[in-house]
Coordinates of C-alpha atoms in Angstrom, one line a residue:
Chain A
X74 CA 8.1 7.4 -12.2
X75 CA 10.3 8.2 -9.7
X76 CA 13.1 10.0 -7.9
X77 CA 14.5 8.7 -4.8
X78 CA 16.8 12.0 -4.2
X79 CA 13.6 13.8 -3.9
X80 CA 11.3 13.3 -1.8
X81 CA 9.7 16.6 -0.8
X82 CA 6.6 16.8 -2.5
X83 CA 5.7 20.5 -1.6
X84 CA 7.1 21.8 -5.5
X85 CA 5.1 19.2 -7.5
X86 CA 1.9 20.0 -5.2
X87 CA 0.1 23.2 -6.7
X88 CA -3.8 23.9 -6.7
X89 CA -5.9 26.7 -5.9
X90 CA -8.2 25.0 -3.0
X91 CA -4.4 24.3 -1.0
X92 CA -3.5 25.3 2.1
X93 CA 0.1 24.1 2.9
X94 CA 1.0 21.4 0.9
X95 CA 4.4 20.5 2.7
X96 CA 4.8 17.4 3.9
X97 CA 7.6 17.5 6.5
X98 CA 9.2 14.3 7.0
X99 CA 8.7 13.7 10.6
X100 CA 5.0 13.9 9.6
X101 CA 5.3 10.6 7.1
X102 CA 7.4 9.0 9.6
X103 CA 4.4 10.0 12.4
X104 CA 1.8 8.3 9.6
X105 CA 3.9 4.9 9.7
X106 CA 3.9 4.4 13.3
X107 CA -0.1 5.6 13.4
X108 CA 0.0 3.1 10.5
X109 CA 1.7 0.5 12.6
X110 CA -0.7 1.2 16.2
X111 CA -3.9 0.2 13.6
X112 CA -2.4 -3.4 14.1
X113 CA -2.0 -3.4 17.2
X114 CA -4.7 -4.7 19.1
X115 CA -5.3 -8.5 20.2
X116 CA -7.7 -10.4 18.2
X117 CA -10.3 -11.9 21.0
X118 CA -13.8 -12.8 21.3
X119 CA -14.5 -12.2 17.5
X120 CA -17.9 -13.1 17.2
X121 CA -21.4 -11.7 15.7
X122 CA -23.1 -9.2 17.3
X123 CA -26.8 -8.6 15.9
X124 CA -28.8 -5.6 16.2
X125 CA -32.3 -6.1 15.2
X126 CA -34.7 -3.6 14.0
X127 CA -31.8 -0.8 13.1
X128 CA -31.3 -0.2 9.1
X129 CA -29.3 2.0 7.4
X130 CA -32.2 3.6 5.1
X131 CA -31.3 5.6 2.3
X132 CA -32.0 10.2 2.4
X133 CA -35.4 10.8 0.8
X134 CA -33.5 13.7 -0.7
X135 CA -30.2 13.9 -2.1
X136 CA -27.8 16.5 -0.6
X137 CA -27.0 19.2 -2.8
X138 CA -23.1 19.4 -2.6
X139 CA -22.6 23.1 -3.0
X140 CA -19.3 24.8 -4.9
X141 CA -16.5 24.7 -2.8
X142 CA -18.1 22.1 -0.1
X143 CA -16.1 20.9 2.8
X144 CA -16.5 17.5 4.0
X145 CA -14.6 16.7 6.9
X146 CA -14.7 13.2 8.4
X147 CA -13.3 12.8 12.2
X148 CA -12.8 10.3 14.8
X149 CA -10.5 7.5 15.8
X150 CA -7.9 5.1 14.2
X151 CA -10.7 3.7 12.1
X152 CA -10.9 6.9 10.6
X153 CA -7.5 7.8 11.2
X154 CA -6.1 5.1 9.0
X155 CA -2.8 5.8 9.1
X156 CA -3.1 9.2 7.4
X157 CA -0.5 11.7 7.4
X158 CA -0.4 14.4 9.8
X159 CA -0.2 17.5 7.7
X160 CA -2.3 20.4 7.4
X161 CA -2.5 20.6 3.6
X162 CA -6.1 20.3 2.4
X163 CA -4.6 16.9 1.0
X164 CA -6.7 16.4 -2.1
X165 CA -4.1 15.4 -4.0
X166 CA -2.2 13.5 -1.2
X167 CA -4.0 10.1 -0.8
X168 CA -1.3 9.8 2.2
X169 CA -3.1 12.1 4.1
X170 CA -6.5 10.8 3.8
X171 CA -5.1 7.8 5.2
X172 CA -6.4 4.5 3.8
X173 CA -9.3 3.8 5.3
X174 CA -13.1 4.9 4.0
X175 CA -12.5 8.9 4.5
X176 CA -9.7 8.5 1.2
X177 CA -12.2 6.7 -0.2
X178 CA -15.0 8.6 0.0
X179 CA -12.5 11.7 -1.4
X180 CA -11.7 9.6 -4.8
X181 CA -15.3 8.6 -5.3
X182 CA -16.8 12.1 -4.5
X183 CA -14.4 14.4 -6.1
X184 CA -14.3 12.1 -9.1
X185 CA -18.2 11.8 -9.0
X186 CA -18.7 16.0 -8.2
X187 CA -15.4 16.9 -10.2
X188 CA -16.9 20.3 -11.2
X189 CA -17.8 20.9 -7.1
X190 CA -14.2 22.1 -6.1
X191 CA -15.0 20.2 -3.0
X192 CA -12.5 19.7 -0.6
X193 CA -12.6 16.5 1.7
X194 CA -10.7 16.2 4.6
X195 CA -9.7 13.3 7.1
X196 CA -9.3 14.9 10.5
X197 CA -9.2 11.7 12.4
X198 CA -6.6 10.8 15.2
X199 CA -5.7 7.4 16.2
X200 CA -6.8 6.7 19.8
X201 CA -9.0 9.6 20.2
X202 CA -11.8 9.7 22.9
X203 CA -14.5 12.2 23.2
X204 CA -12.7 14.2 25.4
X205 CA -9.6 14.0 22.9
X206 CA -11.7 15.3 20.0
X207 CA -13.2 18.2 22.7
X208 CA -9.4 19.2 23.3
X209 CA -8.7 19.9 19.3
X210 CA -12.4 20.4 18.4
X211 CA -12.3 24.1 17.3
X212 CA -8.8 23.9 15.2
X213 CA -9.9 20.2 13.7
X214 CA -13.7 21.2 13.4
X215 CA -15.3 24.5 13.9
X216 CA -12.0 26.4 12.1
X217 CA -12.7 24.1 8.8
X218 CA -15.9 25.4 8.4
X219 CA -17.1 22.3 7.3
X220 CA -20.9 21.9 5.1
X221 CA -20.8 18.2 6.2
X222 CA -18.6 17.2 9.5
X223 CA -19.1 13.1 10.3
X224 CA -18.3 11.6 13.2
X225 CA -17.2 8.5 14.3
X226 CA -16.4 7.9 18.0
X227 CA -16.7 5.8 20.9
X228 CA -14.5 2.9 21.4
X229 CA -11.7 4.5 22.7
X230 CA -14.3 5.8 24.9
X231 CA -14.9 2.7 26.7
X232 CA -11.4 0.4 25.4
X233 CA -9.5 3.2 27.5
X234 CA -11.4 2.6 30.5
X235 CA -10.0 -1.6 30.2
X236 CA -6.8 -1.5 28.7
X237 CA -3.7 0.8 29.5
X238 CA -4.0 0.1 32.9
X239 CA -7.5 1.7 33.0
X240 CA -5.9 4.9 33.7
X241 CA -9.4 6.0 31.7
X242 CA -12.5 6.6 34.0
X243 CA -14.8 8.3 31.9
X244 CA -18.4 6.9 31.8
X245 CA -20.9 6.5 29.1
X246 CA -22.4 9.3 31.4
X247 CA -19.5 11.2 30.0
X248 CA -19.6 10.0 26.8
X249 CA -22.6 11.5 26.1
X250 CA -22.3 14.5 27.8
X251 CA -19.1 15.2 25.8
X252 CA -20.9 14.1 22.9
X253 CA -23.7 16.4 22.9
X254 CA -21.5 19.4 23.8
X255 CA -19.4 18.7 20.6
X256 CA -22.3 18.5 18.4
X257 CA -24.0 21.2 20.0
X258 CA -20.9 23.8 19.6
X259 CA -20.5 22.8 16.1
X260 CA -24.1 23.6 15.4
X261 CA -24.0 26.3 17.5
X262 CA -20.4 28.2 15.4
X263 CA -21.0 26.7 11.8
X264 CA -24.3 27.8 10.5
X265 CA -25.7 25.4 8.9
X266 CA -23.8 21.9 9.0
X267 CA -24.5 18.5 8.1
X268 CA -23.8 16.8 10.7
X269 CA -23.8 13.1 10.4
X270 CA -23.5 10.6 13.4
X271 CA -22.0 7.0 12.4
X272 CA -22.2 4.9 15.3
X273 CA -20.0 3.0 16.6
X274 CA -19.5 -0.9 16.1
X275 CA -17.6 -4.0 16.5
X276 CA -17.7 -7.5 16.0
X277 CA -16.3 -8.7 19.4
X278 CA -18.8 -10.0 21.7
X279 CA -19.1 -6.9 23.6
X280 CA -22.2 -6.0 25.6
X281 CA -20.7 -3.4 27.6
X282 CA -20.8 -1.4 24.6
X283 CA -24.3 -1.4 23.9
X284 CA -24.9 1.8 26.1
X285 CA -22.4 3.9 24.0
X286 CA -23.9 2.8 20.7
X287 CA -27.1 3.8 22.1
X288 CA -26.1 7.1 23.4
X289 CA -25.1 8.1 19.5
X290 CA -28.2 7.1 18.2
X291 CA -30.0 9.2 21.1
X292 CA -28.1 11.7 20.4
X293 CA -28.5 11.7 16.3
X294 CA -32.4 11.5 17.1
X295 CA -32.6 14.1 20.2
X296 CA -30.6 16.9 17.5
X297 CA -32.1 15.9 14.4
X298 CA -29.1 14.5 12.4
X299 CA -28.1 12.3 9.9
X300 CA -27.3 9.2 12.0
X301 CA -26.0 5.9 9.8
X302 CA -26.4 2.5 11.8
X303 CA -23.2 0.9 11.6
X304 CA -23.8 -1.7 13.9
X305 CA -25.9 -3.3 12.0
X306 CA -24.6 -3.1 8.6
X307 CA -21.6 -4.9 10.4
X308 CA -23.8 -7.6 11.7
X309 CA -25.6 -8.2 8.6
X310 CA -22.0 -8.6 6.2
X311 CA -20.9 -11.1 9.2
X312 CA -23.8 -13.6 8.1
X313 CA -21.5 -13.1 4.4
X314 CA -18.6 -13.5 5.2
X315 CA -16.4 -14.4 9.0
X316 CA -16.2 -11.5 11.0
X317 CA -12.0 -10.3 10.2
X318 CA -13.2 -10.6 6.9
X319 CA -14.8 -7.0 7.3
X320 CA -13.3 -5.8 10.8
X321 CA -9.7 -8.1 11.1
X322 CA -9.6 -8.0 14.9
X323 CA -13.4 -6.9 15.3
X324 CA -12.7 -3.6 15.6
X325 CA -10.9 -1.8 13.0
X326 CA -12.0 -2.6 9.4
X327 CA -10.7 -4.3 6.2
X328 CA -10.4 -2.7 3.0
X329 CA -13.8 -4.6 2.6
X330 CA -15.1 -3.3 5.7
X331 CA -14.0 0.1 5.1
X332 CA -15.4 0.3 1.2
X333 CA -18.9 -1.1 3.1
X334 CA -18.8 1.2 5.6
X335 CA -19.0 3.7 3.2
X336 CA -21.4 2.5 0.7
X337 CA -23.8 2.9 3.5
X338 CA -22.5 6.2 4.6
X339 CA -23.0 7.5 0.7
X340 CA -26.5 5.4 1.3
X341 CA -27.6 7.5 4.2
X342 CA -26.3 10.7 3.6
X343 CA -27.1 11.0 0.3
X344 CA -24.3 11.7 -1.7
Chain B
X86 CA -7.7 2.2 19.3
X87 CA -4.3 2.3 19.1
X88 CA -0.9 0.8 21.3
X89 CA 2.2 2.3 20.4
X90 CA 4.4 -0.2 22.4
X91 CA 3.0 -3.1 19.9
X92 CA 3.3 -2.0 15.9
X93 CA 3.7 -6.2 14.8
X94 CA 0.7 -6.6 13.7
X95 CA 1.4 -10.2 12.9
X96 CA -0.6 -11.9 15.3
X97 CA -3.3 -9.6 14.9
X98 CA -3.6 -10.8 11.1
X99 CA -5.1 -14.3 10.5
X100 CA -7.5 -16.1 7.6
X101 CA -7.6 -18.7 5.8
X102 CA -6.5 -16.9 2.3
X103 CA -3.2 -15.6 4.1
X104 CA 0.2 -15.5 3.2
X105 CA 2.7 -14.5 6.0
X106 CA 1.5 -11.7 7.2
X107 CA 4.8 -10.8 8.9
X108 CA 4.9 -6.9 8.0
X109 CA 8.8 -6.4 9.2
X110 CA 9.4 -2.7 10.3
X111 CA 11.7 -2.5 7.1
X112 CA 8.8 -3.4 5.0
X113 CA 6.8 0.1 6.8
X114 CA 9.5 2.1 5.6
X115 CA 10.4 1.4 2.5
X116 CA 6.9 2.2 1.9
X117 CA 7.6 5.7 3.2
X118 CA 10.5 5.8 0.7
X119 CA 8.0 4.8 -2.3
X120 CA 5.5 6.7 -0.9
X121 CA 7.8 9.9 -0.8
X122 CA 8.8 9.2 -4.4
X123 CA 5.6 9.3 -5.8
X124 CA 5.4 13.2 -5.5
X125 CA 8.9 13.9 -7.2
X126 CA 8.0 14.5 -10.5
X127 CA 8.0 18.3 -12.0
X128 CA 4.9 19.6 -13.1
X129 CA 5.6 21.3 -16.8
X130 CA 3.6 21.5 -19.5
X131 CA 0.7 20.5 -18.3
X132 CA -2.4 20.7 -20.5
X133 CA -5.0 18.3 -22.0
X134 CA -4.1 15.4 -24.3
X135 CA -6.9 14.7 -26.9
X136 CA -7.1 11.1 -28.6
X137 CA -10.5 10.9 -30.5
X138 CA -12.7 8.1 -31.0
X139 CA -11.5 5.9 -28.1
X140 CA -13.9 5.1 -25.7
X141 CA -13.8 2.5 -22.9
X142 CA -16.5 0.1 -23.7
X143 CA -18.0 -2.1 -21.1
X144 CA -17.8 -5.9 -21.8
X145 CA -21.1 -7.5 -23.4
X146 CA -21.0 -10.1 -20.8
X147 CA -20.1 -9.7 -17.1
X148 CA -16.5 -11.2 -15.9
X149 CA -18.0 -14.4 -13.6
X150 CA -15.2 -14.0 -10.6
X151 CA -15.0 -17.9 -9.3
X152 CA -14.5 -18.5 -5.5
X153 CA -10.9 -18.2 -4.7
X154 CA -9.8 -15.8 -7.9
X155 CA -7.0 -14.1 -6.9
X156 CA -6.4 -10.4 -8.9
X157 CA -2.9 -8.9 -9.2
X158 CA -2.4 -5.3 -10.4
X159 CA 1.3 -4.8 -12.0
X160 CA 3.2 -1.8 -12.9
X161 CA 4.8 1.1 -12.1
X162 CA 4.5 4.3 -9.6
X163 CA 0.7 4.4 -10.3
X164 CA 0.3 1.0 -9.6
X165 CA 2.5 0.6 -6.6
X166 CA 0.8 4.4 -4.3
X167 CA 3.0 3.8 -1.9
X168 CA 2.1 0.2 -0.8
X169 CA 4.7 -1.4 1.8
X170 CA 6.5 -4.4 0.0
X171 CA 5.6 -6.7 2.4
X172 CA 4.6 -10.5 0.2
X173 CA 1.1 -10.7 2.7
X174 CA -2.3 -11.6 0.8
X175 CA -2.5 -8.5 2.1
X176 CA -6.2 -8.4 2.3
X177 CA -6.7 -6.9 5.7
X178 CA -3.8 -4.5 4.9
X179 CA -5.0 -1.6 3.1
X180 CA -0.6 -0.6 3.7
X181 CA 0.4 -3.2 1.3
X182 CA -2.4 -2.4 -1.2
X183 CA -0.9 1.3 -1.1
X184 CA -2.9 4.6 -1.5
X185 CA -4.3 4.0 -5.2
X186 CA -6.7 2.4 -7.7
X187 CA -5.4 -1.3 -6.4
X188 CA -6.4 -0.8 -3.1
X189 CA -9.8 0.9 -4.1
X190 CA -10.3 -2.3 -6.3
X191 CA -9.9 -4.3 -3.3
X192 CA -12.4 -2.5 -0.9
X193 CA -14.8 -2.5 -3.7
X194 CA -14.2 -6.0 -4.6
X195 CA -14.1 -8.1 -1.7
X196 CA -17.2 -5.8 -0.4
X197 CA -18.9 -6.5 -3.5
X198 CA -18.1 -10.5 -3.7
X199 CA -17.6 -11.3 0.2
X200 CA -18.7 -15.1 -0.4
X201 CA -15.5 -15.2 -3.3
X202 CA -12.8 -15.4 -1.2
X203 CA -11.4 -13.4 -3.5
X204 CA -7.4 -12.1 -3.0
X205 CA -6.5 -9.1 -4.4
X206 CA -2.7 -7.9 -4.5
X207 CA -0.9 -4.9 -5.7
X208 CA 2.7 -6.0 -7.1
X209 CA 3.4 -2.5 -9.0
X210 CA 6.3 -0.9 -7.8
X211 CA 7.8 2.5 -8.1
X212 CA 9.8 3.2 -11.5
X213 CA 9.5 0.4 -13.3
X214 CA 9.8 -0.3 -16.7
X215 CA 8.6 -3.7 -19.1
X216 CA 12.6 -4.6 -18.7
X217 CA 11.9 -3.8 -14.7
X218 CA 8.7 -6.4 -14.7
X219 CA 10.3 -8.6 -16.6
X220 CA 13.3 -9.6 -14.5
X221 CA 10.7 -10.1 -11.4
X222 CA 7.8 -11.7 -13.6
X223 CA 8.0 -15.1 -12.7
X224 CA 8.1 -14.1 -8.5
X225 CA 5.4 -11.3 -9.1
X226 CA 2.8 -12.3 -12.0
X227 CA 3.1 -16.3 -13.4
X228 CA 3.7 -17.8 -9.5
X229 CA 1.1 -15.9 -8.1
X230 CA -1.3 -18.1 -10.6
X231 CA -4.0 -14.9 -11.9
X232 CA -7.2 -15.2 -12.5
X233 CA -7.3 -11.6 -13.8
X234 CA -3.5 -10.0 -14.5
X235 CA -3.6 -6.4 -14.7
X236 CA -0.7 -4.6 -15.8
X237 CA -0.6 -0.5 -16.3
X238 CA 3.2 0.0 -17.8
X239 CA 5.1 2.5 -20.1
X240 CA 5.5 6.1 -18.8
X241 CA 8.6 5.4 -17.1
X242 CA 10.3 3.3 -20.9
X243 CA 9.9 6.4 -22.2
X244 CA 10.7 8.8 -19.3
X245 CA 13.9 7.0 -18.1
X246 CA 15.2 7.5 -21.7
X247 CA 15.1 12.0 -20.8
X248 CA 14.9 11.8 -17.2
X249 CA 18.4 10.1 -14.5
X250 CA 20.9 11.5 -17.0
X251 CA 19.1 9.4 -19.8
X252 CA 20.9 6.0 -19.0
X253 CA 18.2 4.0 -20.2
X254 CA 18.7 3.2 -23.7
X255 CA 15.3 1.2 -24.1
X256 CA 13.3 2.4 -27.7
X257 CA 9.7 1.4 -28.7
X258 CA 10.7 -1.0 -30.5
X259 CA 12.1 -2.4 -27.1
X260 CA 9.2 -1.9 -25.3
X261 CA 6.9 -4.1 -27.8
X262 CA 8.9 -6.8 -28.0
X263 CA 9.3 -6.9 -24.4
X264 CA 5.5 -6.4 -23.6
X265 CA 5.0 -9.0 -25.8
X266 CA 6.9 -11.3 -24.1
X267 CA 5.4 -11.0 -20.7
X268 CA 2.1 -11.5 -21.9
X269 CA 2.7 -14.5 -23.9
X270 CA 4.6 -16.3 -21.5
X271 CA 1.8 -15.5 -18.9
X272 CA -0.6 -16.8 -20.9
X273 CA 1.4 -20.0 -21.3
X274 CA 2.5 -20.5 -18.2
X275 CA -1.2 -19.8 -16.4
X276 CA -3.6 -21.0 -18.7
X277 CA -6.9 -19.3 -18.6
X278 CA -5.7 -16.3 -17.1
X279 CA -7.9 -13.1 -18.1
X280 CA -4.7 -10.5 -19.4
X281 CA -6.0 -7.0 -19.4
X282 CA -3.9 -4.4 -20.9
X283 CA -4.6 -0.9 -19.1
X284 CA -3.2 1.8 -21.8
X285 CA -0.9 4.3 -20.2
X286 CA -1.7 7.8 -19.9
X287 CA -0.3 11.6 -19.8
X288 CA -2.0 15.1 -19.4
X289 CA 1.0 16.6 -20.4
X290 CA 1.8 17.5 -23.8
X291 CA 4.2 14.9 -24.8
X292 CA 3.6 13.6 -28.2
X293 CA 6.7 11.0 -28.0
X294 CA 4.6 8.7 -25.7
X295 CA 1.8 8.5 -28.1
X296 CA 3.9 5.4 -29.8
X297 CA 4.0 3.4 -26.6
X298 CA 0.2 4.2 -25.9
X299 CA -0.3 2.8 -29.6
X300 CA 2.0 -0.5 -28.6
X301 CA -0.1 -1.4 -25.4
X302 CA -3.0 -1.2 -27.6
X303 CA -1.8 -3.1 -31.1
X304 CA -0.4 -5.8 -28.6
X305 CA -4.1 -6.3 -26.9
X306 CA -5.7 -6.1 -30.1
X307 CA -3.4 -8.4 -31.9
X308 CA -3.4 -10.9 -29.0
X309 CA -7.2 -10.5 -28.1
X310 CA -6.7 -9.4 -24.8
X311 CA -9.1 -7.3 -22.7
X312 CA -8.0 -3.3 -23.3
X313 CA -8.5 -0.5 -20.6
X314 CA -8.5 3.0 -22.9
X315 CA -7.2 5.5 -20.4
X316 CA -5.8 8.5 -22.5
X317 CA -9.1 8.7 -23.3
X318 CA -10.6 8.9 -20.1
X319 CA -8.3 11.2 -18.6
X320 CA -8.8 13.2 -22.0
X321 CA -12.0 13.5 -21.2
X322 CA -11.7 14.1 -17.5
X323 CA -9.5 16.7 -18.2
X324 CA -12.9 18.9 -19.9
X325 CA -14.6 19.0 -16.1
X326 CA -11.7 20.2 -14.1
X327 CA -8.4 21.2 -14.6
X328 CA -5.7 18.6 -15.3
X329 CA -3.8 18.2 -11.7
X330 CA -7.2 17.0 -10.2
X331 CA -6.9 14.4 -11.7
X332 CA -3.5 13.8 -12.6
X333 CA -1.3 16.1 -10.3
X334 CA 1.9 16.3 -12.1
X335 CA 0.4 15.4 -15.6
X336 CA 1.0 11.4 -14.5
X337 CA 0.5 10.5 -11.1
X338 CA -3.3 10.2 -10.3
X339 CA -4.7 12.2 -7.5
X340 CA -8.0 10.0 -5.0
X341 CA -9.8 11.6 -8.1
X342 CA -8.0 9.9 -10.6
X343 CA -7.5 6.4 -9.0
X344 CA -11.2 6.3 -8.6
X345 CA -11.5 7.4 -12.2
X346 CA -9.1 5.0 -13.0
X347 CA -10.8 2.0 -11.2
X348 CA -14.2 3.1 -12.4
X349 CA -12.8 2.6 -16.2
X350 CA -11.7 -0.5 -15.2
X351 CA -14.7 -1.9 -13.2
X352 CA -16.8 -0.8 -16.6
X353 CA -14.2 -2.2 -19.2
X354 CA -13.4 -5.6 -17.4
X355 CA -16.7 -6.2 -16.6
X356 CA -16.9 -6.9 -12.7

C-alpha cells in the first residue's frame, strides 16, 4: 500500500513502549546521505587477516531478557547503517535501526521474545571515534538505561589519524583510556548492565590496527565483560568466501557480513 | 568510517556476481519517497484475524540451492521496505534490498551458503497490484532467470478498489485470472523455476480480503506450487502480543514481523 501525499508517519505510529514517533523529514534526508558516506571509502589492500587462537565461544548460561529490557547497540557507520536519526524508540521503524545487524538483531529478538516488550535500540553514528561516543555518551547511553549496551568502536579511532588530512592525533594510548572511562561510567550510573565489547575488525591488510583490537579485548577481560571476537569470525568466513563478500571494502559489512556478525553476537551473548 | 564529500559508492562496489552497481543519487531518493510511503496507511480496526487449520508446514525435503541461484522476492509495499530502485545485484547493498523480510533473507542466505554465489534481489515495489507486476514482469521476474521466484501480492487489488477515490476497478475475479497468468508464463518462460506463492495477510478485520487470500492459495494448489500460509502465522502471532508489533497498521510488518515473515518462509520453502 501506499500514499505518496503522505508521508508523515507520526499518525499511523502508536504503541505503548514509544517515545516520539515523528519522523521529521530532514531526519530521512540525514539517513540517505549517512546511507550514502557507508560507501564511501576506497577499496585497497583487501586481503585476510588471521587471528589465531581467538574464538567466539558460546555463554554457558543464557541471558534472561527481563520484561521491558533495553538493548541498545552503539558505535560507528557499521552500526550506524544508514539508520535514521530520530529519537523514537523505533521498534516499528526498521528505518531507524538502520540496515545493518542492530535492525536485525531487533526483528529476530522481538520476534523470538515477543511477550518481553523489549525495546532495541540502534544508537550508532557514522564516523564516530571514542572521543565522539564520550561527547554524547550520557544522552545516547547512560539516559537509555540500557540492561544490555554493545559496543562497537575503533576504526575511526585510528582511520581518522590517516585520512582527512590526519587532522586526528589520538593514540591507541587514548583509545583505551577513552575506552575504559566509557565503560567504566556506564557501569558506574546503570546498575547492573550487560555490557558486551565486540571488537573491532577488518579485512584489509592492516597491522597498525592490531594494538586497538587488543586494547578491547584487554579491556573486556580487565572489567569482566562479555567480549565477542570479531576479528576472527571475519578471518575464518574469508577462507569461505573472498573477503567483500562479507566486508565489501574490508571494512564495513555486507548483508552477509552483517547477518554473521550477529549470529556470533547472539552466540556469545546468549540470546 | 564515513566521507561526506564522496556518497558514489560505485567504485567502492565490485564482484564477480555484479550488475552495475551505479547507485545514481536519484535512485537514494526515491527510496526516501518509498520509504516515507510505507508509514501512510491509517490504523482502524485493528484486531486479530483467525483462519483455523492452516499451518505452514516445512517441506519433507530440503530446497538444494545450486551455485549461482539467484532469488527474487516480488510484490508490493511489504516487499519493496523502502529499498532504493537502483537494478544492482545489490548484494553488498543492504539499500536496494530495503528494510524488510528480502533483505533479512539475504543476510541469512548468503551467510548461510557463502560458497553459492548465491544473488538475492528484492523487485517489490510500493503499491502494486497483479495488474502493476504484470506490466513490468518480463524486466522484473522471467529476465532475471529465478531459481526461486517469490511473490507476496494482493492487499493493494483489493485496497485500491476503497482507498485513491476507488479508481481501480479490478474484482477477484480479475485478480485470479491475472495471478494466474504471471505464474504460468514464468513457469514457461524459466523452466525449472521454484514458484512460491506467499498468501497475503491482514490483522485488521476486513472479511472482503478473505477471497483474494483463498485465490493465492487455490492457484498454488491447483498448479502445485510451493504455498507460504501467512494469515495464519500472523493469526497466531497476534495471541503473544498485540497486533501492531507485528503488523503496525494491520498490514505493513514491523522488524518483528519481517523476521516472522522470513522465518515462515525459511521453514515452508525449505532452505
Amino acid at each position: 500500500m501506499d500514499s505518496p501525499q503522505d508521508s508523515d508517519t507520526s499518525q499511523a505510529l502508536t504503541h505503548p513502549l514509544a517515545e516520539s514517533q515523528r519522523i521529521p523529514r530532514r531526519a530521512l534526508l540525514k539517513g540517505v546521505a549517512a546511507l550514502a558516506a557507508l560507501g564511501s571509502v576506497n577499496v585497497s589492500g583487501v586481503i585476510g587477516a588471521t587471528d589465531a587462537g581467538d574464538k567466539a565461544v558460546a555463554k554457558t548460561e543464557k541471558l534472561d531478557l527481563k520484561k521491558g529490557a533495553v538493548i541498545v547497540f552503539q558505535g560507528d557507520s557499521i552500526t550506524d547503517a544508514g539508520r535514521k536519526k530520530n529519537d523514537g524508540m523505533a521498534w516499528t521503524d526498521s528505518g531507524a535501526l538502520g540496515n545493518g545487524y542492530p535492525a536485525m538483531a531487533a526483528g529476530q529478538l522481538l520476534a523470538d521474545y515477543p511477550d518481553r516488550e523489549l525495546q532495541v535500540i540502534n544508537r550508532g553514528v557514522s564516523g564516530n571515534k571514542v572521543p565522539d561516543l564520550a561527547a554524547r555518551w550520557q544522552a545516547d547511553a547512560i539516559d537509555l538505561k540500557p540492561t544490555i549496551l554493545s559496543i562497537l568502536v575503533g576504526i575511526n579511532d585510528l582511520w581518522h589519524t590517516i585520512a582527512f588530512g590526519s587532522k586526528y592525533k589520538g593514540t591507541v594510548a587514548d583509545y583505551e583510556t577513552g575506552y575504559r572511562d566509557l565503560l567504566q561510567q556506564t557501569r558506574d550510573k546503570v546498575p547492573g548492565v550487560e555490557l558486551v565489547v565486540c571488537e573491532p575488525f577488518t579485512l584489509r591488510d592492516w597491522p597498525a590496527f592490531d594494538p586497538y583490537r587488543a586494547v578491547a579485548r584487554k579491556l573486556a577481560d580487565e572489567m569482566k565483560l562479555t567480549f565477542v571476537p570479531l576479528q576472527q569470525v571475519f578471518s575464518d568466513a574469508a577462507k569461505t568466501a573472498p573477503n567483500p563478500f562479507w566486508l565489501w571494502d574490508g571494512i564495513h559489512p555486507t548483508p552477509a557480513g552483517h547477518a554473521l556478525l550477529l549470529q556470533a553476537w547472539r552466540r556469545v551473548v546468549g540470546v
